[in-house]
Coordinates of C-alpha atoms in Angstrom, one line a residue:
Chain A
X1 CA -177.9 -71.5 42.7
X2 CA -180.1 -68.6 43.3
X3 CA -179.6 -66.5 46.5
X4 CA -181.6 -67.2 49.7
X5 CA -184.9 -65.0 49.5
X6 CA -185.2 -62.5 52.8
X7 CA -188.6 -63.0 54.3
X8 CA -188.1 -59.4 55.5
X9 CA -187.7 -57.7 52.2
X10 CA -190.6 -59.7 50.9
X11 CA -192.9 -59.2 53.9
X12 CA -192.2 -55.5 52.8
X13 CA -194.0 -55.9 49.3
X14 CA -196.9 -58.1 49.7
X15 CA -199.9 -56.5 51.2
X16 CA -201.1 -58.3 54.6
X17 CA -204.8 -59.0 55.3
X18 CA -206.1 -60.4 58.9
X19 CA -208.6 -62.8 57.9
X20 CA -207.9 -64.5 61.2
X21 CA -209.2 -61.6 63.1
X22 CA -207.7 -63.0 66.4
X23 CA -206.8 -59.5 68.0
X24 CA -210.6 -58.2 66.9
X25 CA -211.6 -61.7 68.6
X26 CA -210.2 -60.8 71.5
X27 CA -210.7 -56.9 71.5
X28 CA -214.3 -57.8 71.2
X29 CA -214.5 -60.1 74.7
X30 CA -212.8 -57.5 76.3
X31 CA -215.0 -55.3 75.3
X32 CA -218.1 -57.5 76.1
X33 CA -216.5 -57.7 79.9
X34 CA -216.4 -53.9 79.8
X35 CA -220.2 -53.8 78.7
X36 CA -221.4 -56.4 81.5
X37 CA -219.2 -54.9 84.1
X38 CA -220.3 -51.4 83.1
X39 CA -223.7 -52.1 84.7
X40 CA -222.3 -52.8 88.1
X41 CA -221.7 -50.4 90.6
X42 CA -219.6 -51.8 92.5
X43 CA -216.8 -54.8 91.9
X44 CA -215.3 -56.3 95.0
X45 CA -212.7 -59.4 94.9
X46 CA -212.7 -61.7 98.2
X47 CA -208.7 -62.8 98.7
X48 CA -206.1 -64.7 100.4
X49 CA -202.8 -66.1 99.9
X50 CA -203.6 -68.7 102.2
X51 CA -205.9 -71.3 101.9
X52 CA -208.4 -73.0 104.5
X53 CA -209.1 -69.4 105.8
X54 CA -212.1 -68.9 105.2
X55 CA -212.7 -66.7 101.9
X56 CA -215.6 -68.2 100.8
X57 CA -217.2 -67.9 104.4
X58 CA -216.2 -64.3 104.2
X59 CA -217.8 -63.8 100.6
X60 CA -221.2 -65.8 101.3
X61 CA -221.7 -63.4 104.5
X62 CA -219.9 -60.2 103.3
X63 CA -222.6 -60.4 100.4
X64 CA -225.6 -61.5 103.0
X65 CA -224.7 -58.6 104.5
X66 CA -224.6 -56.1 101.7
X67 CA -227.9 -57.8 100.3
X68 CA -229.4 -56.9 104.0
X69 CA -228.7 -53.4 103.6
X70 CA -231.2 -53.4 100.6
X71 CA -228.0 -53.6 98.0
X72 CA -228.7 -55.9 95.0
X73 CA -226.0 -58.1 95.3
X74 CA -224.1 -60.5 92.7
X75 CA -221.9 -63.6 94.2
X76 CA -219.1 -65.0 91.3
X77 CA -217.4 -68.1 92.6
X78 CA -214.0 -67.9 90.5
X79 CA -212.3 -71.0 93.0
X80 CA -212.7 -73.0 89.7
X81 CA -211.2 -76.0 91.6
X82 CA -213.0 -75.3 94.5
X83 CA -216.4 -73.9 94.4
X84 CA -218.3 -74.3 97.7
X85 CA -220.8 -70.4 97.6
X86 CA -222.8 -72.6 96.5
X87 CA -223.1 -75.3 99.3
X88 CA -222.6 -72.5 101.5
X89 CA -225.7 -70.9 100.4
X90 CA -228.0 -73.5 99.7
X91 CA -227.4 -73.6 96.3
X92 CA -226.5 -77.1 95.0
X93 CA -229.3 -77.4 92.8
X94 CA -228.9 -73.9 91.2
X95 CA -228.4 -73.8 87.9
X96 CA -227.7 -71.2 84.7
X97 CA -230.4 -70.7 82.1
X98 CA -228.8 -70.3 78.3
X99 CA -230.4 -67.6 76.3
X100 CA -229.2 -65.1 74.2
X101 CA -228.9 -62.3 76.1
X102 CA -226.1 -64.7 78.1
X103 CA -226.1 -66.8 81.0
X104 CA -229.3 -66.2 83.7
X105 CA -227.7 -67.0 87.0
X106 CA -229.7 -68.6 89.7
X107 CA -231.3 -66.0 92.5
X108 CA -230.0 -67.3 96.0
X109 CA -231.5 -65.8 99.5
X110 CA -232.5 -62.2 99.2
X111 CA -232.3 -62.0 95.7
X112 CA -228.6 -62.2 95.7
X113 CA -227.2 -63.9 91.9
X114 CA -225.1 -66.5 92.3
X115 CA -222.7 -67.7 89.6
X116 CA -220.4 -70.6 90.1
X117 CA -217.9 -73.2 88.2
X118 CA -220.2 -75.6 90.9
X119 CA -223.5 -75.3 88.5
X120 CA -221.4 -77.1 85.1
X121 CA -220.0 -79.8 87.3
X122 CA -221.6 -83.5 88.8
X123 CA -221.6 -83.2 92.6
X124 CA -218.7 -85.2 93.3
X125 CA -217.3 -84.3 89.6
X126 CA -213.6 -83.0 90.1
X127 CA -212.8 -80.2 87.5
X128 CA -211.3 -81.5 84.6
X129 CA -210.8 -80.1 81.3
X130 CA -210.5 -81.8 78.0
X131 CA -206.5 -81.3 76.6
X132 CA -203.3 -83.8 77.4
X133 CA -202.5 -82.6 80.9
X134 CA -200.4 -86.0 80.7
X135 CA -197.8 -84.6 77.6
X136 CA -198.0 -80.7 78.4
X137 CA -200.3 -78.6 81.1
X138 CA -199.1 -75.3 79.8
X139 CA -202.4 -74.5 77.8
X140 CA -204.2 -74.9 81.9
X141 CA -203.6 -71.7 82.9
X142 CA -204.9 -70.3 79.3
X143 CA -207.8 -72.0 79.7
X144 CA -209.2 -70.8 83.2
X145 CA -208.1 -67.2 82.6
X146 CA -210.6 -67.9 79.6
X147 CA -213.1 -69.2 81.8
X148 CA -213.1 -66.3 84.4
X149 CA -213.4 -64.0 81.3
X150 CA -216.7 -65.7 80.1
X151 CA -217.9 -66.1 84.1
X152 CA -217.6 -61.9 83.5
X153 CA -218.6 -61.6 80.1
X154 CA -221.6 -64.0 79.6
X155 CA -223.5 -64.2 82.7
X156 CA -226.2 -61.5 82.5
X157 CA -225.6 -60.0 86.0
X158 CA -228.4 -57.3 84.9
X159 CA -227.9 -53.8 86.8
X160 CA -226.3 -54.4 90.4
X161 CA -224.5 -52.8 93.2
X162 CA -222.2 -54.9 94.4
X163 CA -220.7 -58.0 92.5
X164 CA -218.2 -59.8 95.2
X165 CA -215.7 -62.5 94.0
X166 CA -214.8 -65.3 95.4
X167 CA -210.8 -65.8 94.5
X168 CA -209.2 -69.2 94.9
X169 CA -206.4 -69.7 97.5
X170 CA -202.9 -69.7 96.7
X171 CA -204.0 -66.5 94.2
X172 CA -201.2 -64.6 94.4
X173 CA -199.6 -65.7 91.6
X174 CA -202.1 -65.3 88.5
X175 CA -206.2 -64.7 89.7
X176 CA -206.1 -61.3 91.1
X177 CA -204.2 -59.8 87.8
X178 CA -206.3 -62.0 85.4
X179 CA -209.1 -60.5 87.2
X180 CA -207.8 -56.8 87.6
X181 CA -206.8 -57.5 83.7
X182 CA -210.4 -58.0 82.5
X183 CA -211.9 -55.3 85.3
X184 CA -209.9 -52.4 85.0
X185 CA -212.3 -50.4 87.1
X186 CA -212.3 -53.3 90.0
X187 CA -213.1 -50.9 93.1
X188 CA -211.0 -52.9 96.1
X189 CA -210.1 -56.2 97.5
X190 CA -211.1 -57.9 101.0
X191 CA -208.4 -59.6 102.2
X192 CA -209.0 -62.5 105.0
X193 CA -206.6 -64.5 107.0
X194 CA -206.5 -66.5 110.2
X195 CA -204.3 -64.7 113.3
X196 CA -202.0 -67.4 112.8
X197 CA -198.6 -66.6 112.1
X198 CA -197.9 -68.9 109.4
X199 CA -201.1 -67.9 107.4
X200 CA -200.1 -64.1 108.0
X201 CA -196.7 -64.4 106.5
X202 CA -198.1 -65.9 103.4
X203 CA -200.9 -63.4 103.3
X204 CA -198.4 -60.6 103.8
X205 CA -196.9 -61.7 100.4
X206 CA -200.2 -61.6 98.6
X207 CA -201.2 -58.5 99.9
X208 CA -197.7 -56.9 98.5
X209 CA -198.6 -58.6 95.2
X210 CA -202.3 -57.7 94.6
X211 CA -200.8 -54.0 95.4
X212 CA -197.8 -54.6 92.8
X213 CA -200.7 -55.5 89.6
X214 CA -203.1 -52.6 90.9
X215 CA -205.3 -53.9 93.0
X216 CA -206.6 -51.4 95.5
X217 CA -206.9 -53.3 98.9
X218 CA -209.9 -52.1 101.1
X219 CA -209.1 -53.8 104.4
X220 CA -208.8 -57.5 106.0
X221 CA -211.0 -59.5 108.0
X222 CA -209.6 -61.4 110.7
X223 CA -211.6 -64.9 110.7
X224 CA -211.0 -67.6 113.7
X225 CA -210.7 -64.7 115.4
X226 CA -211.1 -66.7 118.9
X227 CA -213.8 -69.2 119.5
X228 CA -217.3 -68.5 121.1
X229 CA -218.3 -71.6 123.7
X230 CA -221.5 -73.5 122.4
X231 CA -223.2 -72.9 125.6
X232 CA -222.3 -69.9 126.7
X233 CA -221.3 -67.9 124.1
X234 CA -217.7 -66.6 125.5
X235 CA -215.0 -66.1 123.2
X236 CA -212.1 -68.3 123.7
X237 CA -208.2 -66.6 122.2
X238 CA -207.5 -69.7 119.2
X239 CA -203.7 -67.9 118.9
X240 CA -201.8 -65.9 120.2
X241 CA -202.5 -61.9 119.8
X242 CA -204.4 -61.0 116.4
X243 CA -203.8 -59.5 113.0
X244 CA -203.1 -55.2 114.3
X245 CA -199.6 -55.6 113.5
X246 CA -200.0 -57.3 110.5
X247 CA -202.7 -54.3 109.3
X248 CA -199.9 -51.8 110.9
X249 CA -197.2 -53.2 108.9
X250 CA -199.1 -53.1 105.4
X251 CA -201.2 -49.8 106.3
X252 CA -204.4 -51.9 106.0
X253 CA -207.4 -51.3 107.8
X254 CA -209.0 -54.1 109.7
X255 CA -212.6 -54.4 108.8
X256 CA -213.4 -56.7 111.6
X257 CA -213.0 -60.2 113.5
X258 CA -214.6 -63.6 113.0
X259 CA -214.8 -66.0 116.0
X260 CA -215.1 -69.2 115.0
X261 CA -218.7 -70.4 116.0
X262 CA -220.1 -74.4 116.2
X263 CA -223.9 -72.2 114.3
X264 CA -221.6 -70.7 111.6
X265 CA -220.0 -73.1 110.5
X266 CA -223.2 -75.5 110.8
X267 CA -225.0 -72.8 109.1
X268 CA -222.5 -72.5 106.1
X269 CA -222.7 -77.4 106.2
X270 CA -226.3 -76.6 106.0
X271 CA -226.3 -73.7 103.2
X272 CA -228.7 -71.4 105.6
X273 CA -227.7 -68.1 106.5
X274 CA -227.5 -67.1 110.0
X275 CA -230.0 -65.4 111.4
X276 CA -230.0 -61.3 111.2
X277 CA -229.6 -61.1 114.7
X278 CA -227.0 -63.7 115.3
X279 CA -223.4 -62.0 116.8
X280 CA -221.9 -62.9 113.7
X281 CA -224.2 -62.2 111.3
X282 CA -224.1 -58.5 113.0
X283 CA -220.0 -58.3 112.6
X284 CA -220.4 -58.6 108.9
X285 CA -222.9 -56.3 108.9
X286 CA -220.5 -53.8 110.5
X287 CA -217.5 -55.0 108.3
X288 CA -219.6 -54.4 105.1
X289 CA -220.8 -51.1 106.8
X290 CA -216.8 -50.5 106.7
X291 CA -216.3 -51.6 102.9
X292 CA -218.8 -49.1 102.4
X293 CA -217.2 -46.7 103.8
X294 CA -214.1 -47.4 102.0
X295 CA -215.3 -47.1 98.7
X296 CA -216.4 -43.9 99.7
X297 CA -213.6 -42.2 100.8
X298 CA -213.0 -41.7 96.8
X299 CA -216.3 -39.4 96.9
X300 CA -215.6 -37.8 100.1
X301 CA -211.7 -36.7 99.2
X302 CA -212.4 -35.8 96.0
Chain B
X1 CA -200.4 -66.9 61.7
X2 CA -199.7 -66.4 58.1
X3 CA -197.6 -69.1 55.3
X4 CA -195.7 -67.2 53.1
X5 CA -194.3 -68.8 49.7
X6 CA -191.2 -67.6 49.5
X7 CA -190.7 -68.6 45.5
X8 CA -193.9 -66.4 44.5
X9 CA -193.6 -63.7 47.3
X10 CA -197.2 -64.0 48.0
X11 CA -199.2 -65.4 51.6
X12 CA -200.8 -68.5 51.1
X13 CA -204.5 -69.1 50.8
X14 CA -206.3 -71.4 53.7
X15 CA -207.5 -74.5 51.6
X16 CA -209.2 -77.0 54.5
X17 CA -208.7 -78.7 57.9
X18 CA -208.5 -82.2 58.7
X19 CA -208.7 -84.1 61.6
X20 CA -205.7 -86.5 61.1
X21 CA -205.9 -88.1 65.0
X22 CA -207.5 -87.5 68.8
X23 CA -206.3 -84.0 69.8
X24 CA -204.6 -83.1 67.0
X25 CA -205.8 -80.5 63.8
X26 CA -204.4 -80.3 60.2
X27 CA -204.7 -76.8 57.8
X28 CA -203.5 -77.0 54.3
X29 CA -202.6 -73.8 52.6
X30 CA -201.6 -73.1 48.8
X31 CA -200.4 -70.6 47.4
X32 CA -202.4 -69.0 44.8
X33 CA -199.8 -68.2 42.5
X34 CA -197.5 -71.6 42.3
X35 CA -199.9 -74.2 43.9
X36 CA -197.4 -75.4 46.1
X37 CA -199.0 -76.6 49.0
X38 CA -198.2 -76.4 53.0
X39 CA -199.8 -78.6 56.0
X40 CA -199.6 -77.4 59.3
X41 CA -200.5 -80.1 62.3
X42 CA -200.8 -79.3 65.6
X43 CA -199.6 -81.5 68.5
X44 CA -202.3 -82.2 71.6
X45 CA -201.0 -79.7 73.6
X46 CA -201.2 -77.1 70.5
X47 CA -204.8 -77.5 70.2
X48 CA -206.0 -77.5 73.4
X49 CA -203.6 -74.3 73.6
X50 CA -205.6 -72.6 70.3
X51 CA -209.4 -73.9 71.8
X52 CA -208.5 -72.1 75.0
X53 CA -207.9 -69.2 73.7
X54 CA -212.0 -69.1 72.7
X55 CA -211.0 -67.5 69.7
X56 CA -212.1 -69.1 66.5
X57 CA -209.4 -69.5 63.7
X58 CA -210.2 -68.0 60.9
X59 CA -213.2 -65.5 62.4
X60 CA -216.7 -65.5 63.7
X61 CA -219.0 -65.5 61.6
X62 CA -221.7 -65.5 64.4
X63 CA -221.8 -64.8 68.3
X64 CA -220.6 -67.5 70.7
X65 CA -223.0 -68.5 72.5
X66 CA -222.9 -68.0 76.8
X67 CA -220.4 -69.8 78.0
X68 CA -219.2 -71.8 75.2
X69 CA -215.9 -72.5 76.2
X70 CA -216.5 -73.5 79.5
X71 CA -219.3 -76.1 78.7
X72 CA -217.3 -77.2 75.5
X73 CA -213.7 -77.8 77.3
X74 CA -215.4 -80.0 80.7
X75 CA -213.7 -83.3 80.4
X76 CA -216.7 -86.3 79.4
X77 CA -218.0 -87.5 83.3
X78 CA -217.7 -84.7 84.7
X79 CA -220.0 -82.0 83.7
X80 CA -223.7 -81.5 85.1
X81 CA -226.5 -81.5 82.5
X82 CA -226.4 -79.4 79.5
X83 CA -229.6 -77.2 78.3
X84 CA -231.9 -78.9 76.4
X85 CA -230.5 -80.4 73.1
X86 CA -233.0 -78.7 70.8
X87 CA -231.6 -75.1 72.1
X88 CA -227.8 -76.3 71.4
X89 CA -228.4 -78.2 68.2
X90 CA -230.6 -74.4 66.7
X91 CA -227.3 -72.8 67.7
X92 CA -225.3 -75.0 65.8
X93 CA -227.7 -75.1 63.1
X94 CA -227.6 -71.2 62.9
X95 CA -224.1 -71.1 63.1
X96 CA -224.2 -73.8 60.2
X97 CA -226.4 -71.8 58.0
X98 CA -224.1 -69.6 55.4
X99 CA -221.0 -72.6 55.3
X100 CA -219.6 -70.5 52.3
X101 CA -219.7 -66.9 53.9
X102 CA -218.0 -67.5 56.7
X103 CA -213.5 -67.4 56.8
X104 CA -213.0 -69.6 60.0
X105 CA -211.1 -73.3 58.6
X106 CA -213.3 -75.3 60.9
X107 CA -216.7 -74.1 60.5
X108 CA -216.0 -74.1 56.8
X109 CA -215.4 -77.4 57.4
X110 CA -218.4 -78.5 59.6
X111 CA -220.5 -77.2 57.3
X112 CA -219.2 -78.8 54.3
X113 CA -219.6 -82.2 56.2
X114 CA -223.1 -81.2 57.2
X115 CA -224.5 -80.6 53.9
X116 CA -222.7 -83.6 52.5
X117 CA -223.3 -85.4 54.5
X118 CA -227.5 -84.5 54.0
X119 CA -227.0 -84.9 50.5
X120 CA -225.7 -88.0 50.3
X121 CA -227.2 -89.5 53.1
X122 CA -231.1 -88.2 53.0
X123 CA -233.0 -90.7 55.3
X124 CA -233.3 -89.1 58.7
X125 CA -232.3 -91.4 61.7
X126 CA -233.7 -90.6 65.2
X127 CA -231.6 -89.6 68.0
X128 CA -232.3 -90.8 71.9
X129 CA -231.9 -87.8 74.1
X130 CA -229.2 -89.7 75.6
X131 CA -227.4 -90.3 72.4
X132 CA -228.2 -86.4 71.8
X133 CA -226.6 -85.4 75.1
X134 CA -223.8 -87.6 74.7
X135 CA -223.2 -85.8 71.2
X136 CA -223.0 -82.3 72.2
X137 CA -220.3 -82.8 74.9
X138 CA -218.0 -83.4 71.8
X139 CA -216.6 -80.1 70.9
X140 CA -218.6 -78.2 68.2
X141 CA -216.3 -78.4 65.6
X142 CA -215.9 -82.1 65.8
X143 CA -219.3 -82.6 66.6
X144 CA -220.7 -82.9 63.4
X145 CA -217.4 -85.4 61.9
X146 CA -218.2 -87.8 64.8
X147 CA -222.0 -87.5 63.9
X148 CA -221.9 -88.3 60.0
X149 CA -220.0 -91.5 61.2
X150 CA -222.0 -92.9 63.9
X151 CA -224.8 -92.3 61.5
X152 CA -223.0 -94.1 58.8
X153 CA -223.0 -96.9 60.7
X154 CA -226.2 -96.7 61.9
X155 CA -227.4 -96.7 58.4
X156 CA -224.8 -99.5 57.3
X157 CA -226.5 -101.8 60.0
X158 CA -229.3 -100.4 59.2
X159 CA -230.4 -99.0 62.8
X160 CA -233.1 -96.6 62.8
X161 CA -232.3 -95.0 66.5
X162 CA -229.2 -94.1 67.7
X163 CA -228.6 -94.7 71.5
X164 CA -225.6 -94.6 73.3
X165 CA -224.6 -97.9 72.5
X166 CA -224.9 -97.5 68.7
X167 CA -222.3 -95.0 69.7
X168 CA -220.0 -97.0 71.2
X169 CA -220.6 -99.8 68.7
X170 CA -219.7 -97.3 66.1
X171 CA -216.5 -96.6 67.8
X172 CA -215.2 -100.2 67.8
X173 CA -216.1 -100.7 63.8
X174 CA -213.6 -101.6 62.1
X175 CA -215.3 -99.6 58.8
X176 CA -213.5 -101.4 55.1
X177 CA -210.8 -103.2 57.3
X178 CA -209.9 -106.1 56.6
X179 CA -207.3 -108.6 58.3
X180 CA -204.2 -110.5 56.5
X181 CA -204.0 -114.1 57.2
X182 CA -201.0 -114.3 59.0
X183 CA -202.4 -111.2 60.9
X184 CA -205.3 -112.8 61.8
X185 CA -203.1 -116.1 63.2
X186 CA -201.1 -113.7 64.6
X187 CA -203.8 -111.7 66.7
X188 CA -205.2 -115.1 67.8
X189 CA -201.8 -115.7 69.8
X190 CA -202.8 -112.7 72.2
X191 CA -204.0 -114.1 75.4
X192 CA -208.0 -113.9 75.1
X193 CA -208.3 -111.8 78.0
X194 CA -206.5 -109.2 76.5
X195 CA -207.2 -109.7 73.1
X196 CA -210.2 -107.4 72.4
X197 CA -207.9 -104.7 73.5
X198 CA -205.1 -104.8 71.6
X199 CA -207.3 -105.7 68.3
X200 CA -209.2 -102.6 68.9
X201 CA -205.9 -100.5 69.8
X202 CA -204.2 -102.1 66.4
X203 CA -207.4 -101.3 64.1
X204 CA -207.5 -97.9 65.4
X205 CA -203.7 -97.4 64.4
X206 CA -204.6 -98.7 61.2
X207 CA -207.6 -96.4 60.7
X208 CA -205.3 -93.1 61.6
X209 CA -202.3 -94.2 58.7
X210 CA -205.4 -94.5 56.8
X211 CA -204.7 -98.5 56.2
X212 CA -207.5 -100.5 54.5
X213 CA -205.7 -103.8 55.5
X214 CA -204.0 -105.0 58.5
X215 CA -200.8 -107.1 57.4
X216 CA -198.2 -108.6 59.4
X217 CA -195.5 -105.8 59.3
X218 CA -198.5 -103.5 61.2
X219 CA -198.4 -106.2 63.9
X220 CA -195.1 -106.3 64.1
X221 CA -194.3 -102.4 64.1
X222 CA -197.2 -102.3 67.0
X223 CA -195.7 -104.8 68.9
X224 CA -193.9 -103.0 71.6
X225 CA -197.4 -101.8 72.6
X226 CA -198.2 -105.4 73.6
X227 CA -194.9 -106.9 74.9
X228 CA -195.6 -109.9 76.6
X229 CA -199.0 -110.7 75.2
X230 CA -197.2 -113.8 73.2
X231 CA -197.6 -113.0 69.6

């Protein structure tokens, strides 16, 4: 009986060809990424450990903000699961136009471009992906990181200065590097909890995270920051004390604080933004004024 | 991934793709030298695994187009309405046009179906646009397997427009099968209510082992399916 060929010593003789081309396949959507993402100034990611916080509040109105300062403004949903931008503003019927310079995304109020998982799915369509989630679920995570890559790489943001994304709660554990993996040059996070205790201990731990992959953290907004009375418009504490020792204890500055507010959120039901000159609408306007600064600092120091 | 046949000491040679079940992908390779021949078959879980990758196996021969994956991989019922079908069904027809120049299995594949299929075929049949929108949620590299066989049977019935419920009627066809006798006396012990269902379920195990006949040893093997149904 003839000895047992060594696949080692034969790999050694014959001559290897990559017909497949997998690795140039996937070079090449990095590199189409790179291209779209070259054209924006500015990339921002909107996150929280905690859900129910109110991220995508944060993200509608951080961008409103940044789009009243005269800032051509791009809004990508990533909550794949969850995608309410654009419900929140006034979006629902928005949708992408195909052509082949990539995916047109609809143009929400003041120009800003929205792009959501929202405009593929029915109204009351949960998201559901074709595969055997009932054998194995393991090719899941494959497939969104997949889909945020092609939310980056095929919709034609055009030239912008600010493109904010919308994380998914719970993101600690894959979003933020998925996304730091595909934007290297991601300029800062937002982070947003509630003052609540429990939501700050599970923020702290997704703060410590998005640090550990990269991520450079810009500040945190403090939402439900208190609650302003319907008539008279005096803030009421929701919990005890607020989020300065949480921003102490991870050297994060705080960017500002939310009250909760009976126009907001009917503003955010109704997918109209608030007026310019509503209390609320004028914090984000000074918290953006602050992520501004932020990004700043690089040219100022430097 | 490369097959290596360790008489000759050369890598195998990609040969063609099959669909042998739901989910589930079959490459042949041979090698050059010897002719030996190797299948490999991936499970459901493998092949959703290799289409979320976005990659194509073998290589691109053209650009994807925006968003591909994502409109491709929503589960049927839940996606919003695609583009118009004309703009989907020129990209498929462009990525159809040079079947022998490209190196990706399943394109290769596609096309070869395509062309056959117009060959043999000829006589166009018309598609509703809710037969067309139906069509193009399947994914691309299926689409045109599951096209050449509702149109068989559109052609075999002789139906000139395909709707959505040619489609469906096309699923349920039983095609050249034929039933035994005693499978047939067999089948008639199911309760009615249920009946429809488990001949549908049985023909379509018969279809995948690539059976022409359904005999009474196929009942019996697919019985545990139906315990309790009283036959």
């Amino acid at each position: 009986m003839a000895p047992e060929k060594d696949l080692k010593s034969i790999l050694k003789k014959i001559q290897f060809t990559d017909d497949a081309q997998v690795m140039k396949q996937i070079v090449d959507q990095s590199l189409q990424v790179k291209t779209r993402m070259g054209r924006i100034r500015r990339k921002l990611v909107v996150m929280s450990g905690k859900g129910g916080v109110g991220k995508s509040m944060t993200t509608a109105n951080l961008s409103l903000a940044l789009a009243r300062a005269g800032h051509r403004v791009g809004v990508l949903d990533v909550d794949l699961n969850g995608p309410c931008i654009p419900k929140m503003l006034g979006m629902n019927d928005g949708a992408f136009q195909f052509t082949t310079e990539g995916a047109l995304p609809p143009i929400g109020p003041h120009g800003m471009k929205i792009a959501s998982m929202a405009f593929f799915l029915r109204p009351d369509a949960p998201l559901q992906w074709k595969g055997p989630m009932e054998l194995s679920p393991v090719w899941l995570g494959l497939q969104e990181m997949s889909v945020i890559r092609e939310f980056l790489a095929d919709v034609a943001w055009g030239e912008l200065d600010y493109l904010v994304v919308d994380l998914p709660p719970g993101a600690a554990a894959d979003k933020p590097p998925v996304i730091a993996g595909y934007i290297p040059e991601l300029d800062g996070g937002v982070v947003v909890t509630t003052p609540s205790e429990v939501a700050k201990q599970v923020v702290k731990k997704s703060v410590v995270y998005a640090r550990d992959v990269g991520i450079r953290l810009l500040g945190l907004v403090e939402n439900m920051s208190g609650v302003l009375c319907a008539r008279c418009g005096a803030p009421t504490p929701l919990f005890d004390g607020g989020c300065e020792d949480l921003c102490a204890a991870l050297d994060l500055p705080l960017l500002g604080k939310i009250p909760f507010s009976q126009e907001m959120s009917r503003a955010c039901d109704a997918g109209r933004p608030l007026a310019p000159d509503h209390l609320i609408a004028k914090r984000f306007d000074a918290i953006a004024d602050r992520v501004q600064k932020c990004l700043a600092l690089d040219s100022v120091v430097v | 991934m490369k097959f290596v046949c360790m008489k000759c000491e050369s890598f195998m040679s990609f040969e063609n793709v099959q669909v042998p079940g739901e989910q589930s992908l079959g490459v042949t390779f041979g090698c050059p030298t010897c002719g030996a021949k190797v299948a490999m078959v991936t499970n459901p879980g493998e092949t959703a695994m290799v289409n979320a990758l976005g990659v194509k196996i073998g290589g691109r021969t053209t650009p994807a187009a925006p968003m591909e994956l994502t409109r491709e991989s929503l589960k049927e019922g839940t996606a919003a309405a695609l583009p118009p079908a004309s703009e989907q069904q020129a990209m498929l027809a462009k990525e159809m046009e040079t079947p022998s120049a490209g190196k990706c299995p399943f394109s290769s594949m596609i096309a070869q179906m395509q062309t056959g299929a117009t060959a043999a075929e000829g006589s166009a049949l018309t598609w509703t646009e809710a037969a067309t929108e139906r069509l193009e949620k399947v994914p691309s590299f299926m689409r045109p397997m599951i096209q050449m066989g509702v149109e068989n049977y559109a052609r075999k019935n002789s139906i000139a427009t395909v709707t959505p419920e040619v489609m469906d009627q096309s699923k349920n066809d039983p095609g050249d099968l034929s039933w035994s006798q005693e499978a047939e006396r067999r089948l008639d012990n199911i309760p009615s209510f249920i009946r429809p269902m488990a001949k549908k379920e049985i023909e379509r195990i018969a279809k995948e082992r690539g059976m022409t006949q359904i005999s009474e040893a196929l009942m019996e093997e697919s019985k545990s399916k139906f315990i309790g149904m009283g036959y």
